[in-house]
mmCIF file of C-alpha atoms and ligand atoms in Angstrom:
data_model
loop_
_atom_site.group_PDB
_atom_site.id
_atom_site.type_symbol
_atom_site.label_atom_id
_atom_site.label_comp_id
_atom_site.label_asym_id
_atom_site.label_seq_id
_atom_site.Cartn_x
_atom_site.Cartn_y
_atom_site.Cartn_z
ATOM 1 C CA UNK S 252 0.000 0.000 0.000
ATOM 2 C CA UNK S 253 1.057 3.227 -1.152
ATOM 3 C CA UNK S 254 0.625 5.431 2.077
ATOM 4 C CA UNK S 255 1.947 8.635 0.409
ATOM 5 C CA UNK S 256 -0.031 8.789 -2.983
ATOM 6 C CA UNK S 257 -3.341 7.816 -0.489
ATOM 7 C CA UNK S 258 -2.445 10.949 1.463
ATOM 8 C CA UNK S 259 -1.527 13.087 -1.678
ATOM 9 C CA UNK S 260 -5.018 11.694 -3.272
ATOM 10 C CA UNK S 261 -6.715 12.866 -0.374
ATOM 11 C CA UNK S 262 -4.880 16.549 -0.404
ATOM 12 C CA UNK S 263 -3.998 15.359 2.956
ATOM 13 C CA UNK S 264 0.096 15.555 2.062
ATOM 14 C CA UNK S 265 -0.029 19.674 1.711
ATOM 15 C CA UNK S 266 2.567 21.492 -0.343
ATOM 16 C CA UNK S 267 3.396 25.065 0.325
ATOM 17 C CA UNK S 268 5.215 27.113 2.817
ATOM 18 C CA UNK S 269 4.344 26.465 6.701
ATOM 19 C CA UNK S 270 4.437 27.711 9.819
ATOM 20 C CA UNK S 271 4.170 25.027 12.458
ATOM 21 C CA UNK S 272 3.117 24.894 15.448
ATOM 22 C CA UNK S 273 6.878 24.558 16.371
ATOM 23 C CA UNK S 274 7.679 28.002 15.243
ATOM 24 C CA UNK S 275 9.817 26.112 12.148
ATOM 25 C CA UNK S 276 8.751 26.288 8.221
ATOM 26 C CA UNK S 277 8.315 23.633 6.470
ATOM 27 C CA UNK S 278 7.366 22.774 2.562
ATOM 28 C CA UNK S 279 5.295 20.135 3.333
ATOM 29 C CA UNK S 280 2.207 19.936 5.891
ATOM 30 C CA UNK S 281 -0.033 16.857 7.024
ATOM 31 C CA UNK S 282 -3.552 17.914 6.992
ATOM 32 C CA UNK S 283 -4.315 14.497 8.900
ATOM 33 C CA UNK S 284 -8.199 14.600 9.000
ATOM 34 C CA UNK S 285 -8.544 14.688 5.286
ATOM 35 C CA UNK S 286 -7.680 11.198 4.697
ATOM 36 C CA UNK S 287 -10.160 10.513 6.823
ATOM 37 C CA UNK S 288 -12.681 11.670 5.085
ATOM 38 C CA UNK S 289 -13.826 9.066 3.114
ATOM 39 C CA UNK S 290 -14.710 6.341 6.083
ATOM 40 C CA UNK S 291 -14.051 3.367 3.100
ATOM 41 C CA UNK S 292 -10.948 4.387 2.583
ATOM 42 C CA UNK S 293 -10.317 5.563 6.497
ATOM 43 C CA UNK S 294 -10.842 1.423 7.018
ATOM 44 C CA UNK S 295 -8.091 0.887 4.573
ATOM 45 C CA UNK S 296 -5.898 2.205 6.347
ATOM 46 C CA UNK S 297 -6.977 1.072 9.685
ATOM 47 C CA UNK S 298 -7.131 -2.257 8.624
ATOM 48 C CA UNK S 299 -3.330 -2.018 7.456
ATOM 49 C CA UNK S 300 -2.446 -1.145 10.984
ATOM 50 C CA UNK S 301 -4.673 -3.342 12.676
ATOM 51 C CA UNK S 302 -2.569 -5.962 10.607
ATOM 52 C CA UNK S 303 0.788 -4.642 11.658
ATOM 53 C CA UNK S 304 -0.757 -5.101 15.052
ATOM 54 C CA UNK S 305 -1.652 -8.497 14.817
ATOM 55 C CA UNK S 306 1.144 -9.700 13.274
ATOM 56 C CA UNK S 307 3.176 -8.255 16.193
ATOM 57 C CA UNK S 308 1.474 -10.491 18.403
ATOM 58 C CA UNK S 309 -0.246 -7.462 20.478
ATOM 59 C CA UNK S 310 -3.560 -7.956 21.493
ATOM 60 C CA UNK S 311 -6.045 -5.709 22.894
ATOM 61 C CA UNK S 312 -9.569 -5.071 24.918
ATOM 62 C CA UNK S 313 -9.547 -0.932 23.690
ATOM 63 C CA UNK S 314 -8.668 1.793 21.601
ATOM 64 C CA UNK S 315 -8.373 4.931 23.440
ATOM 65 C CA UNK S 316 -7.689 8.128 21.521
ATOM 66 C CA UNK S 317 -7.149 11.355 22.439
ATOM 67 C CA UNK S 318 -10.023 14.000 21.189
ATOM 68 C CA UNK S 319 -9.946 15.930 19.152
ATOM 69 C CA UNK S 320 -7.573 14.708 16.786
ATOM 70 C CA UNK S 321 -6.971 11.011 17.455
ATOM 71 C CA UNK S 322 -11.080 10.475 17.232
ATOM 72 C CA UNK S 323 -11.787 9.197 13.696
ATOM 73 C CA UNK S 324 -8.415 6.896 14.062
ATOM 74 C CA UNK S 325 -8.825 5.696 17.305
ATOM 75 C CA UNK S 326 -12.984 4.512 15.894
ATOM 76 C CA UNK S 327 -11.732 2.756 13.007
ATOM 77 C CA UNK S 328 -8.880 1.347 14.184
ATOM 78 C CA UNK S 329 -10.744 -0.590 17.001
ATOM 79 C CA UNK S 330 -13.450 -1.139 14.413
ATOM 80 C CA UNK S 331 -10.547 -3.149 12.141
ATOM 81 C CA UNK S 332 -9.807 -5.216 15.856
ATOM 82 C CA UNK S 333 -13.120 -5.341 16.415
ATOM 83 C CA UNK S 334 -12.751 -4.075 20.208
ATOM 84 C CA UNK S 335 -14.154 -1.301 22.133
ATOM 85 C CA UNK S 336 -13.242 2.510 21.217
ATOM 86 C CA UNK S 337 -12.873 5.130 24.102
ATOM 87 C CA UNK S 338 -11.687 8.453 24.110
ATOM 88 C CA UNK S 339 -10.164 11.044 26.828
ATOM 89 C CA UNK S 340 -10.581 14.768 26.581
ATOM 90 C CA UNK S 341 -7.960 17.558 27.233
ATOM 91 C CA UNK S 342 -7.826 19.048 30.980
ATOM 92 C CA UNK S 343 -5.512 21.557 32.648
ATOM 93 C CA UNK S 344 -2.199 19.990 32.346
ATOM 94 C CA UNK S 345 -3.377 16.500 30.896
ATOM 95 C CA UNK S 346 -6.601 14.261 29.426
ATOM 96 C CA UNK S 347 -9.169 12.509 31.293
ATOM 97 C CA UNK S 348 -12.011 10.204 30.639
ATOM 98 C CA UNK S 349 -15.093 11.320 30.632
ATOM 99 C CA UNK S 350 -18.402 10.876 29.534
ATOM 100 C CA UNK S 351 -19.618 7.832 31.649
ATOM 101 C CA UNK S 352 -16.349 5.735 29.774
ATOM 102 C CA UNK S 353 -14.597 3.307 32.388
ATOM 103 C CA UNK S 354 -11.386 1.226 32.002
ATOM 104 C CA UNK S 355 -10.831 -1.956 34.222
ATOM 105 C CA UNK S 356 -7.799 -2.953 36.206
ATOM 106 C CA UNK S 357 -5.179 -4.183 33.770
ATOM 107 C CA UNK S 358 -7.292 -3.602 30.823
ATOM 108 C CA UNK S 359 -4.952 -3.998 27.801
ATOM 109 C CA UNK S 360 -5.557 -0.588 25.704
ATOM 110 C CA UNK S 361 -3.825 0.816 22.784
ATOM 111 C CA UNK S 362 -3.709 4.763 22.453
ATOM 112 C CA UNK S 363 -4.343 5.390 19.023
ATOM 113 C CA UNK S 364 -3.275 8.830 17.163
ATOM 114 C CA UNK S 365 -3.835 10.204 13.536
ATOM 115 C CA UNK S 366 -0.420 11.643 13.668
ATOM 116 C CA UNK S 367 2.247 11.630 15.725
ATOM 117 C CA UNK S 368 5.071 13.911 16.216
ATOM 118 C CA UNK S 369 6.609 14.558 19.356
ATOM 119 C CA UNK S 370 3.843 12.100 21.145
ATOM 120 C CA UNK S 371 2.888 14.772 23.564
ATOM 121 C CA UNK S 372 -0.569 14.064 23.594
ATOM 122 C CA UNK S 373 -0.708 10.096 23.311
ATOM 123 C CA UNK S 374 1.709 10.019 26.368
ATOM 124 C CA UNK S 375 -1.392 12.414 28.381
ATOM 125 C CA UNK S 376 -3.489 9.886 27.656
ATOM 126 C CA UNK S 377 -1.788 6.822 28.121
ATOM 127 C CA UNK S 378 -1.224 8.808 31.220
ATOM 128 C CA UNK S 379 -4.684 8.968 32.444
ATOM 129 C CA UNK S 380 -5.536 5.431 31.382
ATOM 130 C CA UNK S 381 -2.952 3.650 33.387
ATOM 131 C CA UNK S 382 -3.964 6.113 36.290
ATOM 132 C CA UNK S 383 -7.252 4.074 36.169
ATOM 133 C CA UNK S 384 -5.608 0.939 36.340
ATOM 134 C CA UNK S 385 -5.638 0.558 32.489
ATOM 135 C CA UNK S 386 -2.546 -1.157 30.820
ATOM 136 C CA UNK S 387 -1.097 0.490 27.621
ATOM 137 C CA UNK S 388 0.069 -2.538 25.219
ATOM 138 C CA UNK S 389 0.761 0.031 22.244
ATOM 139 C CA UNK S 390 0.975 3.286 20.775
ATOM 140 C CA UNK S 391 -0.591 3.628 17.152
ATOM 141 C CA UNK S 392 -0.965 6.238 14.561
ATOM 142 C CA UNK S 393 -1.691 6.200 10.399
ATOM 143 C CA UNK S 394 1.314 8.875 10.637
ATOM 144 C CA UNK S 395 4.480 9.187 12.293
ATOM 145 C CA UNK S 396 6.016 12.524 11.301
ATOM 146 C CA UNK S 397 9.661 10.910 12.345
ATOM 147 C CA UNK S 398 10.605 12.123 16.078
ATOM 148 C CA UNK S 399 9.650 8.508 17.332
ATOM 149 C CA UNK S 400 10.396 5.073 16.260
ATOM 150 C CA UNK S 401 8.274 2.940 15.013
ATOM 151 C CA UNK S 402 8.241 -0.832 14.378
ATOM 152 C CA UNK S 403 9.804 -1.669 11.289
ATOM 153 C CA UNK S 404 10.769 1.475 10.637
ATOM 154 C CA UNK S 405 13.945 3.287 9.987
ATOM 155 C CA UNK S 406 14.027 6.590 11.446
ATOM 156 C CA UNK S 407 15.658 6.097 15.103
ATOM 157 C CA UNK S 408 13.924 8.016 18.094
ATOM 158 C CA UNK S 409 14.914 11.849 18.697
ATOM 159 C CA UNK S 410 15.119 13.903 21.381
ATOM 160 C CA UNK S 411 11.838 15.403 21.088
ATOM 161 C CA UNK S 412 10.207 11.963 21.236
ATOM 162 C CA UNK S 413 7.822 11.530 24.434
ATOM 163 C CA UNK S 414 6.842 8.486 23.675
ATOM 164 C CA UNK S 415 8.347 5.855 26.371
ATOM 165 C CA UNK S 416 10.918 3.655 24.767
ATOM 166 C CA UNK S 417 9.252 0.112 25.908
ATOM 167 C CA UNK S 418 6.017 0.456 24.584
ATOM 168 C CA UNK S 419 5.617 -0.610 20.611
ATOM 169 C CA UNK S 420 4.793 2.081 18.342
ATOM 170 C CA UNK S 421 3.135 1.216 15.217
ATOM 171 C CA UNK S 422 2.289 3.372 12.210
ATOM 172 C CA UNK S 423 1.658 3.021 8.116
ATOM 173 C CA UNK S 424 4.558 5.460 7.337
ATOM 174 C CA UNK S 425 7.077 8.014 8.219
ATOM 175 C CA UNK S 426 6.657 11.430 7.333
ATOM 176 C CA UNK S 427 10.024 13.292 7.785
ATOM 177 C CA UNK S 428 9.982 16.793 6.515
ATOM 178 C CA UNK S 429 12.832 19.016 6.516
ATOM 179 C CA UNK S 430 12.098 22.164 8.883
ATOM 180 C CA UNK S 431 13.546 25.643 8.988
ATOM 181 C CA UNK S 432 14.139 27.860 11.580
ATOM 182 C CA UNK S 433 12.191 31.118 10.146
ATOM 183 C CA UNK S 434 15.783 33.253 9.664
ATOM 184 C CA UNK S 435 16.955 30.387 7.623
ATOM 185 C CA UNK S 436 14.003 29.102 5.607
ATOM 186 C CA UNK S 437 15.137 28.987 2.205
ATOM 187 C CA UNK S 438 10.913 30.259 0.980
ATOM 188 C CA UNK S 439 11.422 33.028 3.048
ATOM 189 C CA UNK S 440 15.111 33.755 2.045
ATOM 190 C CA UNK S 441 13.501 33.999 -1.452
ATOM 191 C CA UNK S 442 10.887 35.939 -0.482
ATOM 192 C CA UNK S 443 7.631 35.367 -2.812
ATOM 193 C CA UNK S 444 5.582 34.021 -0.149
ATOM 194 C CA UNK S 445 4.552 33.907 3.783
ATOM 195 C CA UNK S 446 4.661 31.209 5.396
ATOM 196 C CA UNK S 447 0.882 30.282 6.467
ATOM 197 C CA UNK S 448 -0.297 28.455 9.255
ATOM 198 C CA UNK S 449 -2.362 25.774 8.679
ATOM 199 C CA UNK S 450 -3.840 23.061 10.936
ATOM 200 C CA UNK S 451 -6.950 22.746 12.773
ATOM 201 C CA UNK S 452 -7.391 26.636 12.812
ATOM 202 C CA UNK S 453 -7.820 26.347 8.963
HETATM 203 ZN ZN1 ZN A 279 9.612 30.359 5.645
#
Protein backbone atom coordinates (compact mmCIF):
# COMPACT_ATOMS: atom_id res chain seq x y z
CA UNK A 1 0.00 0.00 0.00
CA UNK A 2 1.06 3.23 -1.15
CA UNK A 3 0.63 5.43 2.08
CA UNK A 4 1.95 8.64 0.41
CA UNK A 5 -0.03 8.79 -2.98
CA UNK A 6 -3.34 7.82 -0.49
CA UNK A 7 -2.44 10.95 1.46
CA UNK A 8 -1.53 13.09 -1.68
CA UNK A 9 -5.02 11.69 -3.27
CA UNK A 10 -6.71 12.87 -0.37
CA UNK A 11 -4.88 16.55 -0.40
CA UNK A 12 -4.00 15.36 2.96
CA UNK A 13 0.10 15.56 2.06
CA UNK A 14 -0.03 19.67 1.71
CA UNK A 15 2.57 21.49 -0.34
CA UNK A 16 3.40 25.06 0.33
CA UNK A 17 5.21 27.11 2.82
CA UNK A 18 4.34 26.46 6.70
CA UNK A 19 4.44 27.71 9.82
CA UNK A 20 4.17 25.03 12.46
CA UNK A 21 3.12 24.89 15.45
CA UNK A 22 6.88 24.56 16.37
CA UNK A 23 7.68 28.00 15.24
CA UNK A 24 9.82 26.11 12.15
CA UNK A 25 8.75 26.29 8.22
CA UNK A 26 8.31 23.63 6.47
CA UNK A 27 7.37 22.77 2.56
CA UNK A 28 5.30 20.14 3.33
CA UNK A 29 2.21 19.94 5.89
CA UNK A 30 -0.03 16.86 7.02
CA UNK A 31 -3.55 17.91 6.99
CA UNK A 32 -4.32 14.50 8.90
CA UNK A 33 -8.20 14.60 9.00
CA UNK A 34 -8.54 14.69 5.29
CA UNK A 35 -7.68 11.20 4.70
CA UNK A 36 -10.16 10.51 6.82
CA UNK A 37 -12.68 11.67 5.09
CA UNK A 38 -13.83 9.07 3.11
CA UNK A 39 -14.71 6.34 6.08
CA UNK A 40 -14.05 3.37 3.10
CA UNK A 41 -10.95 4.39 2.58
CA UNK A 42 -10.32 5.56 6.50
CA UNK A 43 -10.84 1.42 7.02
CA UNK A 44 -8.09 0.89 4.57
CA UNK A 45 -5.90 2.20 6.35
CA UNK A 46 -6.98 1.07 9.68
CA UNK A 47 -7.13 -2.26 8.62
CA UNK A 48 -3.33 -2.02 7.46
CA UNK A 49 -2.45 -1.14 10.98
CA UNK A 50 -4.67 -3.34 12.68
CA UNK A 51 -2.57 -5.96 10.61
CA UNK A 52 0.79 -4.64 11.66
CA UNK A 53 -0.76 -5.10 15.05
CA UNK A 54 -1.65 -8.50 14.82
CA UNK A 55 1.14 -9.70 13.27
CA UNK A 56 3.18 -8.26 16.19
CA UNK A 57 1.47 -10.49 18.40
CA UNK A 58 -0.25 -7.46 20.48
CA UNK A 59 -3.56 -7.96 21.49
CA UNK A 60 -6.05 -5.71 22.89
CA UNK A 61 -9.57 -5.07 24.92
CA UNK A 62 -9.55 -0.93 23.69
CA UNK A 63 -8.67 1.79 21.60
CA UNK A 64 -8.37 4.93 23.44
CA UNK A 65 -7.69 8.13 21.52
CA UNK A 66 -7.15 11.36 22.44
CA UNK A 67 -10.02 14.00 21.19
CA UNK A 68 -9.95 15.93 19.15
CA UNK A 69 -7.57 14.71 16.79
CA UNK A 70 -6.97 11.01 17.46
CA UNK A 71 -11.08 10.47 17.23
CA UNK A 72 -11.79 9.20 13.70
CA UNK A 73 -8.42 6.90 14.06
CA UNK A 74 -8.83 5.70 17.30
CA UNK A 75 -12.98 4.51 15.89
CA UNK A 76 -11.73 2.76 13.01
CA UNK A 77 -8.88 1.35 14.18
CA UNK A 78 -10.74 -0.59 17.00
CA UNK A 79 -13.45 -1.14 14.41
CA UNK A 80 -10.55 -3.15 12.14
CA UNK A 81 -9.81 -5.22 15.86
CA UNK A 82 -13.12 -5.34 16.42
CA UNK A 83 -12.75 -4.08 20.21
CA UNK A 84 -14.15 -1.30 22.13
CA UNK A 85 -13.24 2.51 21.22
CA UNK A 86 -12.87 5.13 24.10
CA UNK A 87 -11.69 8.45 24.11
CA UNK A 88 -10.16 11.04 26.83
CA UNK A 89 -10.58 14.77 26.58
CA UNK A 90 -7.96 17.56 27.23
CA UNK A 91 -7.83 19.05 30.98
CA UNK A 92 -5.51 21.56 32.65
CA UNK A 93 -2.20 19.99 32.35
CA UNK A 94 -3.38 16.50 30.90
CA UNK A 95 -6.60 14.26 29.43
CA UNK A 96 -9.17 12.51 31.29
CA UNK A 97 -12.01 10.20 30.64
CA UNK A 98 -15.09 11.32 30.63
CA UNK A 99 -18.40 10.88 29.53
CA UNK A 100 -19.62 7.83 31.65
CA UNK A 101 -16.35 5.73 29.77
CA UNK A 102 -14.60 3.31 32.39
CA UNK A 103 -11.39 1.23 32.00
CA UNK A 104 -10.83 -1.96 34.22
CA UNK A 105 -7.80 -2.95 36.21
CA UNK A 106 -5.18 -4.18 33.77
CA UNK A 107 -7.29 -3.60 30.82
CA UNK A 108 -4.95 -4.00 27.80
CA UNK A 109 -5.56 -0.59 25.70
CA UNK A 110 -3.83 0.82 22.78
CA UNK A 111 -3.71 4.76 22.45
CA UNK A 112 -4.34 5.39 19.02
CA UNK A 113 -3.27 8.83 17.16
CA UNK A 114 -3.83 10.20 13.54
CA UNK A 115 -0.42 11.64 13.67
CA UNK A 116 2.25 11.63 15.73
CA UNK A 117 5.07 13.91 16.22
CA UNK A 118 6.61 14.56 19.36
CA UNK A 119 3.84 12.10 21.14
CA UNK A 120 2.89 14.77 23.56
CA UNK A 121 -0.57 14.06 23.59
CA UNK A 122 -0.71 10.10 23.31
CA UNK A 123 1.71 10.02 26.37
CA UNK A 124 -1.39 12.41 28.38
CA UNK A 125 -3.49 9.89 27.66
CA UNK A 126 -1.79 6.82 28.12
CA UNK A 127 -1.22 8.81 31.22
CA UNK A 128 -4.68 8.97 32.44
CA UNK A 129 -5.54 5.43 31.38
CA UNK A 130 -2.95 3.65 33.39
CA UNK A 131 -3.96 6.11 36.29
CA UNK A 132 -7.25 4.07 36.17
CA UNK A 133 -5.61 0.94 36.34
CA UNK A 134 -5.64 0.56 32.49
CA UNK A 135 -2.55 -1.16 30.82
CA UNK A 136 -1.10 0.49 27.62
CA UNK A 137 0.07 -2.54 25.22
CA UNK A 138 0.76 0.03 22.24
CA UNK A 139 0.98 3.29 20.77
CA UNK A 140 -0.59 3.63 17.15
CA UNK A 141 -0.96 6.24 14.56
CA UNK A 142 -1.69 6.20 10.40
CA UNK A 143 1.31 8.87 10.64
CA UNK A 144 4.48 9.19 12.29
CA UNK A 145 6.02 12.52 11.30
CA UNK A 146 9.66 10.91 12.34
CA UNK A 147 10.61 12.12 16.08
CA UNK A 148 9.65 8.51 17.33
CA UNK A 149 10.40 5.07 16.26
CA UNK A 150 8.27 2.94 15.01
CA UNK A 151 8.24 -0.83 14.38
CA UNK A 152 9.80 -1.67 11.29
CA UNK A 153 10.77 1.47 10.64
CA UNK A 154 13.95 3.29 9.99
CA UNK A 155 14.03 6.59 11.45
CA UNK A 156 15.66 6.10 15.10
CA UNK A 157 13.92 8.02 18.09
CA UNK A 158 14.91 11.85 18.70
CA UNK A 159 15.12 13.90 21.38
CA UNK A 160 11.84 15.40 21.09
CA UNK A 161 10.21 11.96 21.24
CA UNK A 162 7.82 11.53 24.43
CA UNK A 163 6.84 8.49 23.67
CA UNK A 164 8.35 5.85 26.37
CA UNK A 165 10.92 3.66 24.77
CA UNK A 166 9.25 0.11 25.91
CA UNK A 167 6.02 0.46 24.58
CA UNK A 168 5.62 -0.61 20.61
CA UNK A 169 4.79 2.08 18.34
CA UNK A 170 3.13 1.22 15.22
CA UNK A 171 2.29 3.37 12.21
CA UNK A 172 1.66 3.02 8.12
CA UNK A 173 4.56 5.46 7.34
CA UNK A 174 7.08 8.01 8.22
CA UNK A 175 6.66 11.43 7.33
CA UNK A 176 10.02 13.29 7.79
CA UNK A 177 9.98 16.79 6.51
CA UNK A 178 12.83 19.02 6.52
CA UNK A 179 12.10 22.16 8.88
CA UNK A 180 13.55 25.64 8.99
CA UNK A 181 14.14 27.86 11.58
CA UNK A 182 12.19 31.12 10.15
CA UNK A 183 15.78 33.25 9.66
CA UNK A 184 16.96 30.39 7.62
CA UNK A 185 14.00 29.10 5.61
CA UNK A 186 15.14 28.99 2.20
CA UNK A 187 10.91 30.26 0.98
CA UNK A 188 11.42 33.03 3.05
CA UNK A 189 15.11 33.75 2.05
CA UNK A 190 13.50 34.00 -1.45
CA UNK A 191 10.89 35.94 -0.48
CA UNK A 192 7.63 35.37 -2.81
CA UNK A 193 5.58 34.02 -0.15
CA UNK A 194 4.55 33.91 3.78
CA UNK A 195 4.66 31.21 5.40
CA UNK A 196 0.88 30.28 6.47
CA UNK A 197 -0.30 28.45 9.26
CA UNK A 198 -2.36 25.77 8.68
CA UNK A 199 -3.84 23.06 10.94
CA UNK A 200 -6.95 22.75 12.77
CA UNK A 201 -7.39 26.64 12.81
CA UNK A 202 -7.82 26.35 8.96
ZN1 LIG B 1 9.61 30.36 5.64
Amino acid sequence: MHIRQIYKDANALLEGHFLLASGNHSSYYLQSAKVLEYPKKASILTDALAKMIRDAGIEADTVCAPAIGGLLAGYELARSLDVRSIFVEKKEGGMELRRGFTVSKNEKIIICEDIITTGGSALKAAKAIEALGGEVVAFASLANRGFCKRVGGNDTAKAECALPQNVPLFALDDFSFKMYAPEECPQCKEGKTKAIKPGSQS
